[in-house]
């Protein structure tokens, strides 16, 4: 619910603050006082395009600030709003309300804030969408558009259509994806075949060389080793000879191992305990020398004796380099590329069999979409009759007793350039995101009149009443949303005006309703009456403000609206009678609904 709005520098309004409450609030005032600026400010809070021409003359910017509460809306709307607030990192005030701000500079630049955070204007639109519906005169014109009429029908049908529409949309997305893939494969079959051929050639080259993980690094180490083979063999042989004695005469006793053995024997043969105590240490030294001698023997035996081993390694290294030059910096990268290439190759099946299989999948998906579309159309057709009956009944209460609304649901034929036509019952239809249907509201304004599309049959006043009747019907049992009507009573008067007041009051039992009106018959039904006053400082500067009226002030304002009779006893008496009648009818309606 909208609880407060503050306007600075917008149109003729310098500064104005208005408090809003539950029920029906009417805004009245002299022509040109700035009533429409209140609706314009709500449009700005709803994310509408900013117009620098709306900034007050001489002001650098216009600022609109609105305070909303979300505890009084239905669960679905509350969840939607909470999601927007979380995504924007917006914060609620201590009382749970949320402040939305829109600023429009005289240079046309616009800024938006939500819950203390700077956000794009589109986020304000997402935030207010489930909370606020503004019906201006342009919105009445939008009611003539087929897409808006279909949306209204779906809102009326509720989940009976909503569930079928969601299923249709999921199936349609799968069908379009499969269809796109088939078209791309067919159109790119030659290109994909060349790509598959290149991948196969590359994989055959890699498989022929058959590299192993890390093999290039190991070969580098081995080549370095073989390049120093003679010096390595000489060093190992010299060390081995020093420990075990010359390889050609190890028995001559010149090796360190023989010398250590002799030293240990001498010490063990001595009688001095201190000398004998050194024998274990010599034994340890002999064990270490034996181990090193054994390892040196193994090292010498492992050294390649084939003089062509180095050439073989260099040849293998050259083979690996042909791969690393083409596919990756190292062999591990080459193997990873090969794995990705095999995966890609597996998805490039452009054979006739593969295309035929995919085409069959597309046909199956199309059949599912076709069946879902037919069920959706049937549900809409059923709901259309109920909507037409309900709105026609409401029109009867709006002084259009002989008027009849018809809601026609018909298939949308596919155009010549339709990218994805769907054949349904032998007809090629446009399968849009909302189904294969279009809706048309037709109005027979009086008994015996031919029903015609709203754009051709409804006057401004009739269109206003059709829109109001539709909103009353669509309101159903939903609670909490704020509805704003800008001169919904344009072009009507007399009994029709009274009936509009009654319907708005009834709608206000389940919604917060804000109405800009010039008719006293409508304003008399208000729970809260606000007036937009215009003042002139005598120097050509006009300023407007918004204030709430007391009961006595309401009588004066209603008398003014009654052909300017505010300064006459007759006008005030008429206004008091009008207020009393409206209050009695509202009280009776409340009792009847309990």
Coordinates of C-alpha atoms in Angstrom, one line a residue:
X1 CA 0.0 0.0 0.0
X2 CA 1.1 3.6 -0.7
X3 CA 1.2 5.5 2.6
X4 CA 2.9 8.8 1.7
X5 CA 4.2 10.7 -1.2
X6 CA 6.3 13.9 -1.4
X7 CA 6.7 15.9 -4.5
X8 CA 9.3 18.7 -5.1
X9 CA 9.7 20.8 -8.2
X10 CA 7.3 18.8 -10.5
X11 CA 5.1 20.9 -12.8
X12 CA 3.2 23.5 -10.9
X13 CA 4.0 21.8 -7.6
X14 CA 6.8 23.4 -5.7
X15 CA 6.6 21.2 -2.6
X16 CA 3.7 19.0 -1.6
X17 CA 3.2 16.1 0.7
X18 CA 0.2 13.8 0.8
X19 CA -0.8 11.0 3.2
X20 CA -2.7 8.0 1.8
X21 CA -4.8 5.5 3.7
X22 CA -6.7 2.3 3.0
X23 CA -10.0 2.5 1.1
X24 CA -10.9 5.1 -1.5
X25 CA -9.0 8.4 -1.8
X26 CA -10.2 11.1 -4.2
X27 CA -8.1 14.0 -5.4
X28 CA -10.0 17.0 -6.7
X29 CA -9.1 20.6 -7.6
X30 CA -9.5 23.3 -10.1
X31 CA -8.5 22.7 -13.7
X32 CA -4.7 23.3 -14.0
X33 CA -4.1 23.0 -10.3
X34 CA -1.8 20.0 -10.8
X35 CA -3.9 17.0 -10.0
X36 CA -2.4 15.1 -12.9
X37 CA 1.1 15.8 -11.5
X38 CA 0.2 13.4 -8.6
X39 CA -0.4 10.7 -11.2
X40 CA 2.7 11.7 -13.1
X41 CA 4.8 11.3 -9.9
X42 CA 3.4 7.8 -9.4
X43 CA 4.3 7.0 -13.0
X44 CA 7.8 8.1 -12.2
X45 CA 7.9 5.8 -9.1
X46 CA 6.8 3.0 -11.4
X47 CA 9.9 3.4 -13.5
X48 CA 8.3 5.4 -16.4
X49 CA 10.5 7.4 -18.7
X50 CA 11.7 10.7 -17.3
X51 CA 10.7 13.9 -19.0
X52 CA 12.7 17.0 -18.3
X53 CA 9.8 19.1 -19.4
X54 CA 7.9 18.1 -16.3
X55 CA 10.5 19.8 -14.0
X56 CA 9.2 23.0 -12.5
X57 CA 10.3 26.2 -14.3
X58 CA 13.4 27.6 -12.5
X59 CA 14.0 24.3 -10.6
X60 CA 17.2 22.3 -11.2
X61 CA 15.4 19.0 -10.6
X62 CA 12.1 17.3 -9.6
X63 CA 12.1 14.8 -6.8
X64 CA 9.3 12.3 -6.0
X65 CA 9.5 10.2 -2.9
X66 CA 7.0 7.5 -2.0
X67 CA 6.7 5.3 1.0
X68 CA 5.2 1.8 0.6
X69 CA 4.1 -0.9 3.1
X70 CA 4.2 -4.5 1.9
X71 CA 2.6 -6.4 4.8
X72 CA -0.9 -5.7 3.5
X73 CA -0.5 -7.4 0.1
X74 CA -1.0 -11.0 -0.9
X75 CA 1.7 -13.6 -0.4
X76 CA 2.7 -13.8 -4.1
X77 CA 3.1 -10.0 -4.3
X78 CA 5.1 -9.9 -1.0
X79 CA 7.4 -12.6 -2.2
X80 CA 8.0 -10.8 -5.5
X81 CA 8.8 -7.6 -3.7
X82 CA 11.1 -9.3 -1.2
X83 CA 13.0 -10.8 -4.1
X84 CA 13.5 -7.3 -5.7
X85 CA 14.6 -5.8 -2.4
X86 CA 17.1 -8.6 -1.8
X87 CA 18.6 -8.3 -5.3
X88 CA 19.0 -4.6 -4.9
X89 CA 20.4 -4.8 -1.3
X90 CA 17.6 -2.4 -0.4
X91 CA 16.6 -1.9 3.3
X92 CA 13.3 -1.5 5.0
X93 CA 12.7 1.1 7.6
X94 CA 12.1 0.1 11.2
X95 CA 8.4 0.1 10.7
X96 CA 8.8 -2.3 7.7
X97 CA 8.0 0.4 5.0
X98 CA 10.2 0.9 2.0
X99 CA 11.1 4.3 0.5
X100 CA 11.3 4.7 -3.3
X101 CA 12.8 7.9 -4.8
X102 CA 13.0 9.2 -8.4
X103 CA 14.9 12.3 -9.3
X104 CA 14.6 14.0 -12.7
X105 CA 17.1 16.8 -13.6
X106 CA 16.3 19.7 -15.8
X107 CA 18.9 18.3 -18.2
X108 CA 16.8 15.1 -18.5
X109 CA 19.1 12.9 -16.4
X110 CA 17.3 10.6 -14.0
X111 CA 18.3 8.8 -10.9
X112 CA 16.4 6.2 -8.8
X113 CA 16.8 5.0 -5.2
X114 CA 15.1 2.1 -3.4
X115 CA 15.5 1.4 0.3
X116 CA 18.5 3.7 0.5
X117 CA 20.3 2.2 -2.5
X118 CA 20.9 3.6 -5.9
X119 CA 19.2 1.4 -8.5
X120 CA 18.2 1.6 -12.2
X121 CA 14.7 2.9 -13.0
X122 CA 13.8 -0.6 -14.1
X123 CA 14.3 -1.9 -10.6
X124 CA 11.7 0.6 -9.4
X125 CA 9.3 -0.8 -12.1
X126 CA 9.9 -4.3 -10.7
X127 CA 9.3 -3.2 -7.2
X128 CA 6.1 -1.3 -7.8
X129 CA 4.7 -3.7 -10.4
X130 CA 2.9 -6.0 -7.8
X131 CA 2.1 -3.0 -5.5
X132 CA 0.9 -0.2 -7.7
X133 CA -1.3 -0.1 -10.9
X134 CA -1.7 3.3 -12.5
X135 CA -4.6 3.8 -14.9
X136 CA -4.2 7.1 -16.8
X137 CA -5.8 8.2 -20.0
X138 CA -3.0 6.6 -21.9
X139 CA -3.6 3.3 -20.1
X140 CA -7.2 3.4 -21.3
X141 CA -5.9 3.6 -24.8
X142 CA -3.6 0.6 -24.1
X143 CA -6.8 -1.4 -23.3
X144 CA -7.5 -1.3 -27.0
X145 CA -4.4 -3.3 -27.8
X146 CA -4.8 -7.1 -28.4
X147 CA -1.8 -8.0 -26.2
X148 CA -3.3 -6.1 -23.2
X149 CA -6.7 -7.7 -23.8
X150 CA -5.1 -11.1 -23.8
X151 CA -3.3 -10.3 -20.6
X152 CA -6.5 -9.2 -19.0
X153 CA -8.2 -12.4 -20.0
X154 CA -5.3 -14.5 -18.5
X155 CA -5.5 -12.5 -15.3
X156 CA -9.2 -13.3 -15.0
X157 CA -8.7 -17.0 -15.7
X158 CA -6.0 -17.3 -13.1
X159 CA -4.3 -20.6 -12.6
X160 CA -6.8 -22.4 -15.0
X161 CA -4.8 -20.7 -17.8
X162 CA -1.6 -19.8 -15.9
X163 CA -0.6 -23.4 -15.3
X164 CA -1.3 -24.3 -19.0
X165 CA 0.6 -21.2 -20.2
X166 CA 3.7 -22.1 -18.1
X167 CA 3.7 -25.7 -19.4
X168 CA 3.3 -24.4 -23.0
X169 CA 6.2 -22.0 -22.5
X170 CA 8.5 -24.7 -21.2
X171 CA 7.6 -27.1 -24.1
X172 CA 7.9 -24.2 -26.7
X173 CA 11.4 -23.4 -25.4
X174 CA 12.5 -27.0 -25.8
X175 CA 11.0 -27.2 -29.3
X176 CA 12.6 -24.0 -30.4
X177 CA 16.0 -25.1 -29.1
X178 CA 15.8 -28.4 -30.9
X179 CA 14.5 -26.7 -34.1
X180 CA 17.4 -24.2 -34.0
X181 CA 19.9 -27.0 -33.6
X182 CA 18.5 -28.9 -36.6
X183 CA 18.5 -25.7 -38.8
X184 CA 22.1 -24.9 -37.8
X185 CA 23.3 -28.5 -38.4
X186 CA 21.6 -28.6 -41.7
X187 CA 22.9 -25.2 -42.8
X188 CA 26.3 -25.8 -41.5
X189 CA 26.6 -29.5 -42.5
X190 CA 29.5 -28.8 -45.0
X191 CA 31.3 -26.5 -42.5
X192 CA 30.8 -29.1 -39.7
X193 CA 32.0 -31.9 -41.9
X194 CA 35.3 -30.0 -42.6
X195 CA 35.7 -29.3 -38.9
X196 CA 35.2 -33.0 -38.2
X197 CA 37.7 -33.9 -40.8
X198 CA 40.3 -31.6 -39.3
X199 CA 39.7 -32.9 -35.8
X200 CA 40.1 -36.5 -37.0
X201 CA 43.4 -35.7 -38.8
X202 CA 44.8 -34.0 -35.7
X203 CA 43.7 -36.9 -33.4
X204 CA 45.2 -39.4 -35.8
X205 CA 48.5 -37.5 -35.7
X206 CA 48.5 -37.4 -31.9
X207 CA 47.5 -41.1 -31.6
X208 CA 50.3 -42.1 -34.0
X209 CA 52.9 -40.5 -31.9
X210 CA 51.1 -41.6 -28.7
X211 CA 52.7 -39.2 -26.2
X212 CA 52.6 -40.1 -22.5
X213 CA 51.9 -37.6 -19.7
X214 CA 55.1 -35.6 -18.8
X215 CA 57.1 -37.4 -21.4
X216 CA 58.6 -34.3 -22.9
X217 CA 60.0 -33.2 -19.5
X218 CA 61.5 -36.7 -18.9
X219 CA 63.2 -36.7 -22.3
X220 CA 64.8 -33.4 -21.6
X221 CA 66.4 -34.8 -18.4
X222 CA 67.4 -38.0 -20.1
X223 CA 69.0 -36.1 -23.1
X224 CA 71.0 -33.9 -20.7
X225 CA 72.2 -37.0 -18.9
X226 CA 73.2 -38.9 -22.1
X227 CA 75.1 -35.9 -23.4
X228 CA 77.4 -36.2 -20.3
X229 CA 77.6 -40.0 -20.5
X230 CA 81.4 -40.4 -20.7
X231 CA 82.2 -38.0 -17.9
X232 CA 79.4 -39.6 -15.8
X233 CA 80.8 -43.1 -16.4
X234 CA 84.3 -42.0 -15.6
X235 CA 83.3 -40.4 -12.3
X236 CA 81.2 -43.4 -11.2
X237 CA 84.0 -45.9 -12.2
X238 CA 86.7 -43.9 -10.4
X239 CA 84.6 -43.6 -7.3
X240 CA 83.8 -47.3 -7.4
X241 CA 87.5 -48.2 -7.9
X242 CA 88.5 -46.0 -4.9
X243 CA 86.1 -47.8 -2.7
X244 CA 86.4 -51.4 -4.0
X245 CA 89.7 -51.3 -5.7
X246 CA 90.6 -51.4 -9.4
X247 CA 88.0 -53.3 -11.5
X248 CA 90.8 -55.3 -13.2
X249 CA 92.6 -56.2 -9.9
X250 CA 90.3 -55.8 -6.9
X251 CA 92.4 -58.3 -4.8
X252 CA 95.4 -56.0 -4.6
X253 CA 93.9 -54.4 -1.5
X254 CA 94.1 -50.8 -2.6
X255 CA 90.4 -50.0 -2.2
X256 CA 88.9 -48.2 0.8
X257 CA 86.7 -51.1 1.6
X258 CA 89.8 -53.4 2.0
X259 CA 91.6 -50.8 4.1
X260 CA 88.6 -50.4 6.4
X261 CA 88.4 -54.1 6.8
X262 CA 92.0 -54.4 7.8
X263 CA 91.7 -51.5 10.3
X264 CA 88.7 -53.2 12.0
X265 CA 90.6 -56.5 12.2
X266 CA 93.6 -54.8 13.9
X267 CA 91.4 -52.9 16.4
X268 CA 89.4 -56.0 17.3
X269 CA 92.7 -58.0 17.9
X270 CA 93.9 -55.4 20.5
X271 CA 93.6 -55.8 24.2
X272 CA 92.8 -52.2 25.0
X273 CA 89.1 -51.7 25.7
X274 CA 89.2 -48.1 24.5
X275 CA 90.6 -49.2 21.2
X276 CA 88.2 -52.1 20.8
X277 CA 85.3 -49.7 21.4
X278 CA 86.0 -48.1 18.1
X279 CA 85.4 -51.3 16.2
X280 CA 81.5 -50.8 15.8
X281 CA 82.0 -47.4 14.3
X282 CA 84.4 -48.9 11.7
X283 CA 81.7 -51.6 11.1
X284 CA 79.2 -48.8 10.4
X285 CA 81.6 -47.1 8.0
X286 CA 82.2 -50.4 6.2
X287 CA 78.4 -50.9 5.8
X288 CA 78.0 -47.4 4.3
X289 CA 80.9 -48.0 1.9
X290 CA 79.4 -51.3 0.9
X291 CA 76.1 -49.7 0.2
X292 CA 77.6 -46.9 -1.9
X293 CA 79.8 -49.3 -3.7
X294 CA 76.7 -51.4 -4.6
X295 CA 74.8 -48.3 -5.8
X296 CA 77.7 -47.2 -7.9
X297 CA 77.8 -50.7 -9.5
X298 CA 74.1 -50.4 -10.3
X299 CA 74.5 -46.9 -11.7
X300 CA 77.3 -48.0 -14.0
X301 CA 75.3 -51.0 -15.2
X302 CA 72.2 -48.8 -15.9
X303 CA 74.2 -46.4 -18.0
X304 CA 73.3 -46.9 -21.7
X305 CA 75.9 -48.9 -23.5
X306 CA 74.1 -48.4 -26.8
X307 CA 75.8 -45.5 -28.6
X308 CA 72.6 -44.8 -30.5
X309 CA 70.4 -44.3 -27.4
X310 CA 70.9 -40.5 -27.5
X311 CA 70.0 -40.4 -31.2
X312 CA 66.8 -42.3 -30.4
X313 CA 65.8 -39.9 -27.6
X314 CA 66.5 -36.9 -29.9
X315 CA 64.3 -38.3 -32.6
X316 CA 61.5 -38.9 -30.1
X317 CA 61.9 -35.4 -28.7
X318 CA 61.5 -34.0 -32.3
X319 CA 58.3 -36.0 -32.7
X320 CA 56.8 -34.5 -29.5
X321 CA 57.8 -31.0 -30.5
X322 CA 55.7 -31.3 -33.7
X323 CA 52.7 -31.8 -31.4
X324 CA 53.6 -29.0 -29.0
X325 CA 54.1 -26.6 -31.8
X326 CA 50.5 -27.2 -33.1
X327 CA 48.3 -27.9 -30.2
X328 CA 49.7 -26.8 -26.8
X329 CA 52.9 -25.6 -25.1
X330 CA 53.6 -29.0 -23.5
X331 CA 52.6 -32.7 -23.9
X332 CA 50.1 -32.5 -21.0
X333 CA 48.4 -29.7 -22.8
X334 CA 48.4 -31.7 -26.0
X335 CA 46.7 -34.6 -24.3
X336 CA 44.0 -32.2 -22.8
X337 CA 43.4 -30.7 -26.2
X338 CA 43.0 -34.2 -27.7
X339 CA 40.4 -35.0 -25.0
X340 CA 38.4 -31.8 -25.8
X341 CA 38.7 -32.6 -29.6
X342 CA 37.3 -36.1 -29.1
X343 CA 34.3 -34.6 -27.2
X344 CA 33.7 -32.0 -29.8
X345 CA 34.0 -34.6 -32.6
X346 CA 31.4 -36.7 -30.9
X347 CA 29.0 -33.8 -31.1
X348 CA 29.6 -33.2 -34.8
X349 CA 27.6 -36.1 -36.1
X350 CA 26.5 -34.7 -39.5
X351 CA 25.5 -38.0 -41.0
X352 CA 22.1 -38.4 -42.6
X353 CA 21.1 -40.7 -39.8
X354 CA 21.9 -38.1 -37.1
X355 CA 20.0 -35.4 -39.0
X356 CA 17.0 -37.7 -39.4
X357 CA 17.1 -38.5 -35.7
X358 CA 17.2 -34.8 -34.7
X359 CA 14.4 -34.0 -37.2
X360 CA 12.2 -36.7 -35.5
X361 CA 13.0 -35.1 -32.1
X362 CA 11.9 -31.7 -33.5
X363 CA 8.6 -33.3 -34.7
X364 CA 8.0 -34.9 -31.4
X365 CA 8.6 -31.6 -29.6
X366 CA 6.3 -29.7 -32.0
X367 CA 3.5 -32.2 -31.3
X368 CA 3.9 -31.6 -27.5
X369 CA 3.7 -27.9 -28.1
X370 CA 0.7 -28.3 -30.4
X371 CA -1.2 -30.2 -27.8
X372 CA -0.3 -27.7 -25.0
X373 CA -1.4 -24.8 -27.3
X374 CA -4.7 -26.4 -28.0
X375 CA -5.4 -27.0 -24.3
X376 CA -4.4 -23.4 -23.6
X377 CA -6.7 -22.1 -26.3
X378 CA -9.6 -24.1 -25.0
X379 CA -9.1 -22.8 -21.5
X380 CA -9.0 -19.3 -22.7
X381 CA -12.1 -19.7 -24.8
X382 CA -14.0 -21.0 -21.7
X383 CA -12.7 -18.1 -19.6
X384 CA -13.6 -15.6 -22.3
X385 CA -17.3 -16.3 -22.0
X386 CA -17.2 -15.9 -18.2
X387 CA -15.3 -12.7 -18.4
X388 CA -17.7 -11.2 -21.0
X389 CA -20.6 -12.1 -18.8
X390 CA -19.1 -10.6 -15.7
X391 CA -18.0 -7.4 -17.3
X392 CA -21.3 -6.9 -19.1
X393 CA -23.0 -7.2 -15.7
X394 CA -20.8 -4.5 -14.3
X395 CA -21.5 -2.3 -17.3
X396 CA -25.1 -2.6 -16.4
X397 CA -24.4 -1.0 -13.1
X398 CA -22.4 1.8 -14.8
X399 CA -25.4 3.2 -16.7
X400 CA -24.6 1.0 -19.7
X401 CA -27.4 -1.5 -19.0
X402 CA -27.9 -2.4 -22.6
X403 CA -24.2 -2.7 -23.4
X404 CA -22.6 -6.1 -24.0
X405 CA -19.0 -7.0 -24.0
X406 CA -17.8 -9.9 -26.1
X407 CA -14.4 -11.5 -25.7
X408 CA -13.2 -13.4 -28.7
X409 CA -10.3 -15.8 -28.7
X410 CA -8.9 -16.6 -32.1
X411 CA -5.7 -18.1 -33.5
X412 CA -2.9 -15.9 -34.7
X413 CA -2.0 -16.9 -38.3
X414 CA 1.7 -17.1 -39.0
X415 CA 3.1 -14.3 -41.3
X416 CA 5.2 -14.9 -44.3
X417 CA 8.4 -14.1 -42.3
X418 CA 7.4 -16.1 -39.3
X419 CA 10.6 -17.8 -38.0
X420 CA 8.8 -20.7 -36.2
X421 CA 5.3 -21.4 -37.4
X422 CA 3.3 -24.1 -35.7
X423 CA 0.7 -26.2 -37.6
X424 CA -2.5 -26.6 -35.5
X425 CA -5.5 -28.3 -37.0
X426 CA -4.2 -27.7 -40.5
X427 CA -3.4 -24.0 -40.0
X428 CA 0.0 -22.4 -39.7
X429 CA -0.1 -20.3 -36.5
X430 CA 2.3 -18.0 -34.9
X431 CA 3.6 -19.7 -31.7
X432 CA 4.4 -16.7 -29.5
X433 CA 5.6 -16.7 -25.9
X434 CA 1.9 -16.3 -24.8
X435 CA 0.5 -19.0 -27.0
X436 CA -1.1 -19.2 -30.5
X437 CA -4.0 -17.0 -29.5
X438 CA -5.0 -13.4 -29.7
X439 CA -7.9 -11.8 -27.8
X440 CA -10.2 -9.1 -29.0
X441 CA -12.7 -7.2 -26.8
X442 CA -15.8 -6.2 -28.7
X443 CA -18.5 -3.9 -27.4
X444 CA -22.1 -3.6 -28.4
X445 CA -22.9 -0.2 -26.8
X446 CA -26.7 -0.7 -26.8
X447 CA -29.3 -3.3 -27.5
X448 CA -29.4 -4.3 -31.2
X449 CA -26.0 -2.7 -31.9
X450 CA -23.4 -4.6 -33.8
X451 CA -20.5 -5.6 -31.6
X452 CA -17.3 -3.9 -32.8
X453 CA -13.7 -3.8 -31.5
X454 CA -13.2 -1.3 -28.6
X455 CA -11.1 0.9 -30.7
X456 CA -14.0 1.4 -33.1
X457 CA -17.1 1.2 -30.9
X458 CA -16.2 2.9 -27.5
X459 CA -16.2 6.6 -26.8
X460 CA -13.9 8.0 -24.2
X461 CA -16.4 7.8 -21.4
X462 CA -17.5 4.2 -22.5
X463 CA -13.9 3.1 -22.6
X464 CA -13.3 4.5 -19.1
X465 CA -16.3 2.5 -17.8
X466 CA -15.2 -0.6 -19.6
X467 CA -11.8 -0.4 -18.0
X468 CA -13.3 0.2 -14.5
X469 CA -15.7 -2.7 -14.9
X470 CA -12.8 -4.9 -16.0
X471 CA -10.8 -3.9 -13.0
X472 CA -13.7 -4.6 -10.6
X473 CA -14.1 -8.1 -12.1
X474 CA -10.3 -8.8 -12.2
X475 CA -9.9 -7.6 -8.6
X476 CA -11.6 -10.8 -7.4
X477 CA -10.5 -11.9 -4.0
X478 CA -7.0 -10.4 -4.2
X479 CA -6.2 -7.9 -1.5
X480 CA -3.7 -5.1 -1.0
X481 CA -2.6 -3.7 -4.4
X482 CA -2.9 0.0 -4.9
X483 CA -5.0 1.1 -8.0
X484 CA -4.7 4.6 -9.3
X485 CA -7.3 6.0 -11.7
X486 CA -6.7 9.3 -13.5
X487 CA -10.1 10.7 -14.6
X488 CA -11.7 7.3 -15.1
X489 CA -14.9 9.3 -15.1
X490 CA -13.9 11.4 -18.2
X491 CA -16.8 11.9 -20.5
X492 CA -19.6 10.7 -18.1
X493 CA -21.9 12.4 -15.7
X494 CA -25.2 12.1 -13.9
X495 CA -26.3 8.6 -13.0
X496 CA -23.2 7.0 -14.6
X497 CA -21.0 9.1 -12.4
X498 CA -22.8 7.9 -9.3
X499 CA -22.4 4.3 -10.4
X500 CA -18.7 4.8 -11.0
X501 CA -18.4 6.1 -7.5
X502 CA -20.2 3.0 -6.2
X503 CA -17.9 0.7 -8.1
X504 CA -14.8 2.5 -7.0
X505 CA -16.0 2.3 -3.4
X506 CA -16.7 -1.4 -3.8
X507 CA -13.2 -2.0 -5.3
X508 CA -11.7 -0.1 -2.3
X509 CA -13.0 -2.7 0.0
X510 CA -10.2 -5.1 -1.2
X511 CA -7.7 -2.6 -2.6
X512 CA -6.3 0.8 -1.9
X513 CA -7.9 3.0 -4.6
X514 CA -6.7 6.5 -5.5
X515 CA -8.8 8.5 -8.0
X516 CA -8.3 11.8 -9.7
X517 CA -11.8 13.1 -10.5
X518 CA -13.7 16.1 -11.5
X519 CA -17.1 14.7 -10.6
X520 CA -18.7 15.4 -7.2
X521 CA -20.8 12.2 -7.5
X522 CA -17.5 10.2 -7.4
X523 CA -15.7 12.3 -4.8
X524 CA -18.6 11.9 -2.4
X525 CA -17.8 8.2 -2.0
X526 CA -14.2 8.9 -0.9
X527 CA -13.0 7.7 2.5
X528 CA -10.2 10.3 2.2
X529 CA -10.7 13.5 0.2
X530 CA -7.5 15.4 -0.9
X531 CA -7.6 18.6 -2.8
X532 CA -4.9 20.2 -4.9
X533 CA -4.9 23.9 -4.4
X534 CA -3.3 26.5 -6.7
X535 CA -2.0 29.8 -5.5
X536 CA -0.6 32.8 -7.3
X537 CA 1.9 35.2 -5.6
X538 CA 0.9 38.0 -7.9
X539 CA 4.2 38.0 -9.7
X540 CA 3.3 35.3 -12.2
X541 CA 4.5 32.4 -10.1
X542 CA 1.9 29.6 -9.6
X543 CA 2.3 27.0 -6.9
X544 CA 0.1 24.0 -6.0
X545 CA -0.1 22.0 -2.8
X546 CA -2.0 18.9 -1.6
X547 CA -4.1 18.9 1.6
X548 CA -6.6 16.6 3.2
X549 CA -10.1 18.0 3.8
X550 CA -12.2 18.0 6.9
X551 CA -15.9 17.1 6.7
X552 CA -16.8 20.8 6.5
X553 CA -14.2 21.5 3.9
X554 CA -15.5 18.5 1.9
X555 CA -18.9 20.1 1.7
X556 CA -17.4 23.3 0.3
X557 CA -15.3 21.4 -2.2
X558 CA -18.2 19.3 -3.4
X559 CA -20.3 22.4 -3.7
X560 CA -17.6 24.0 -5.8
X561 CA -17.5 21.0 -8.1
X562 CA -21.3 21.3 -8.4
X563 CA -21.0 24.0 -11.1
X564 CA -19.2 26.4 -8.8
X565 CA -21.9 26.6 -6.1
X566 CA -19.4 26.7 -3.1
X567 CA -20.5 30.1 -2.0
X568 CA -24.3 29.4 -2.0
X569 CA -26.5 27.7 0.6
X570 CA -28.1 25.7 -2.2
X571 CA -24.8 24.3 -3.4
X572 CA -23.8 23.3 0.1
X573 CA -27.1 21.7 0.8
X574 CA -26.8 19.7 -2.4
X575 CA -23.2 18.7 -1.4
X576 CA -24.3 17.6 2.1
X577 CA -27.1 15.5 0.5
X578 CA -24.7 14.0 -1.9
X579 CA -22.3 13.1 1.0
X580 CA -25.1 11.6 3.1
X581 CA -26.4 9.5 0.2
X582 CA -22.9 8.1 -0.5
X583 CA -22.2 7.3 3.1
X584 CA -25.6 5.6 3.5
X585 CA -24.9 3.5 0.4
X586 CA -21.4 2.6 1.6
X587 CA -22.7 1.6 5.0
X588 CA -25.4 -0.6 3.4
X589 CA -22.9 -2.3 1.1
X590 CA -20.6 -3.1 4.1
X591 CA -23.5 -4.6 6.0
X592 CA -24.5 -6.7 3.0
X593 CA -21.0 -8.2 2.6
X594 CA -20.7 -9.3 6.2

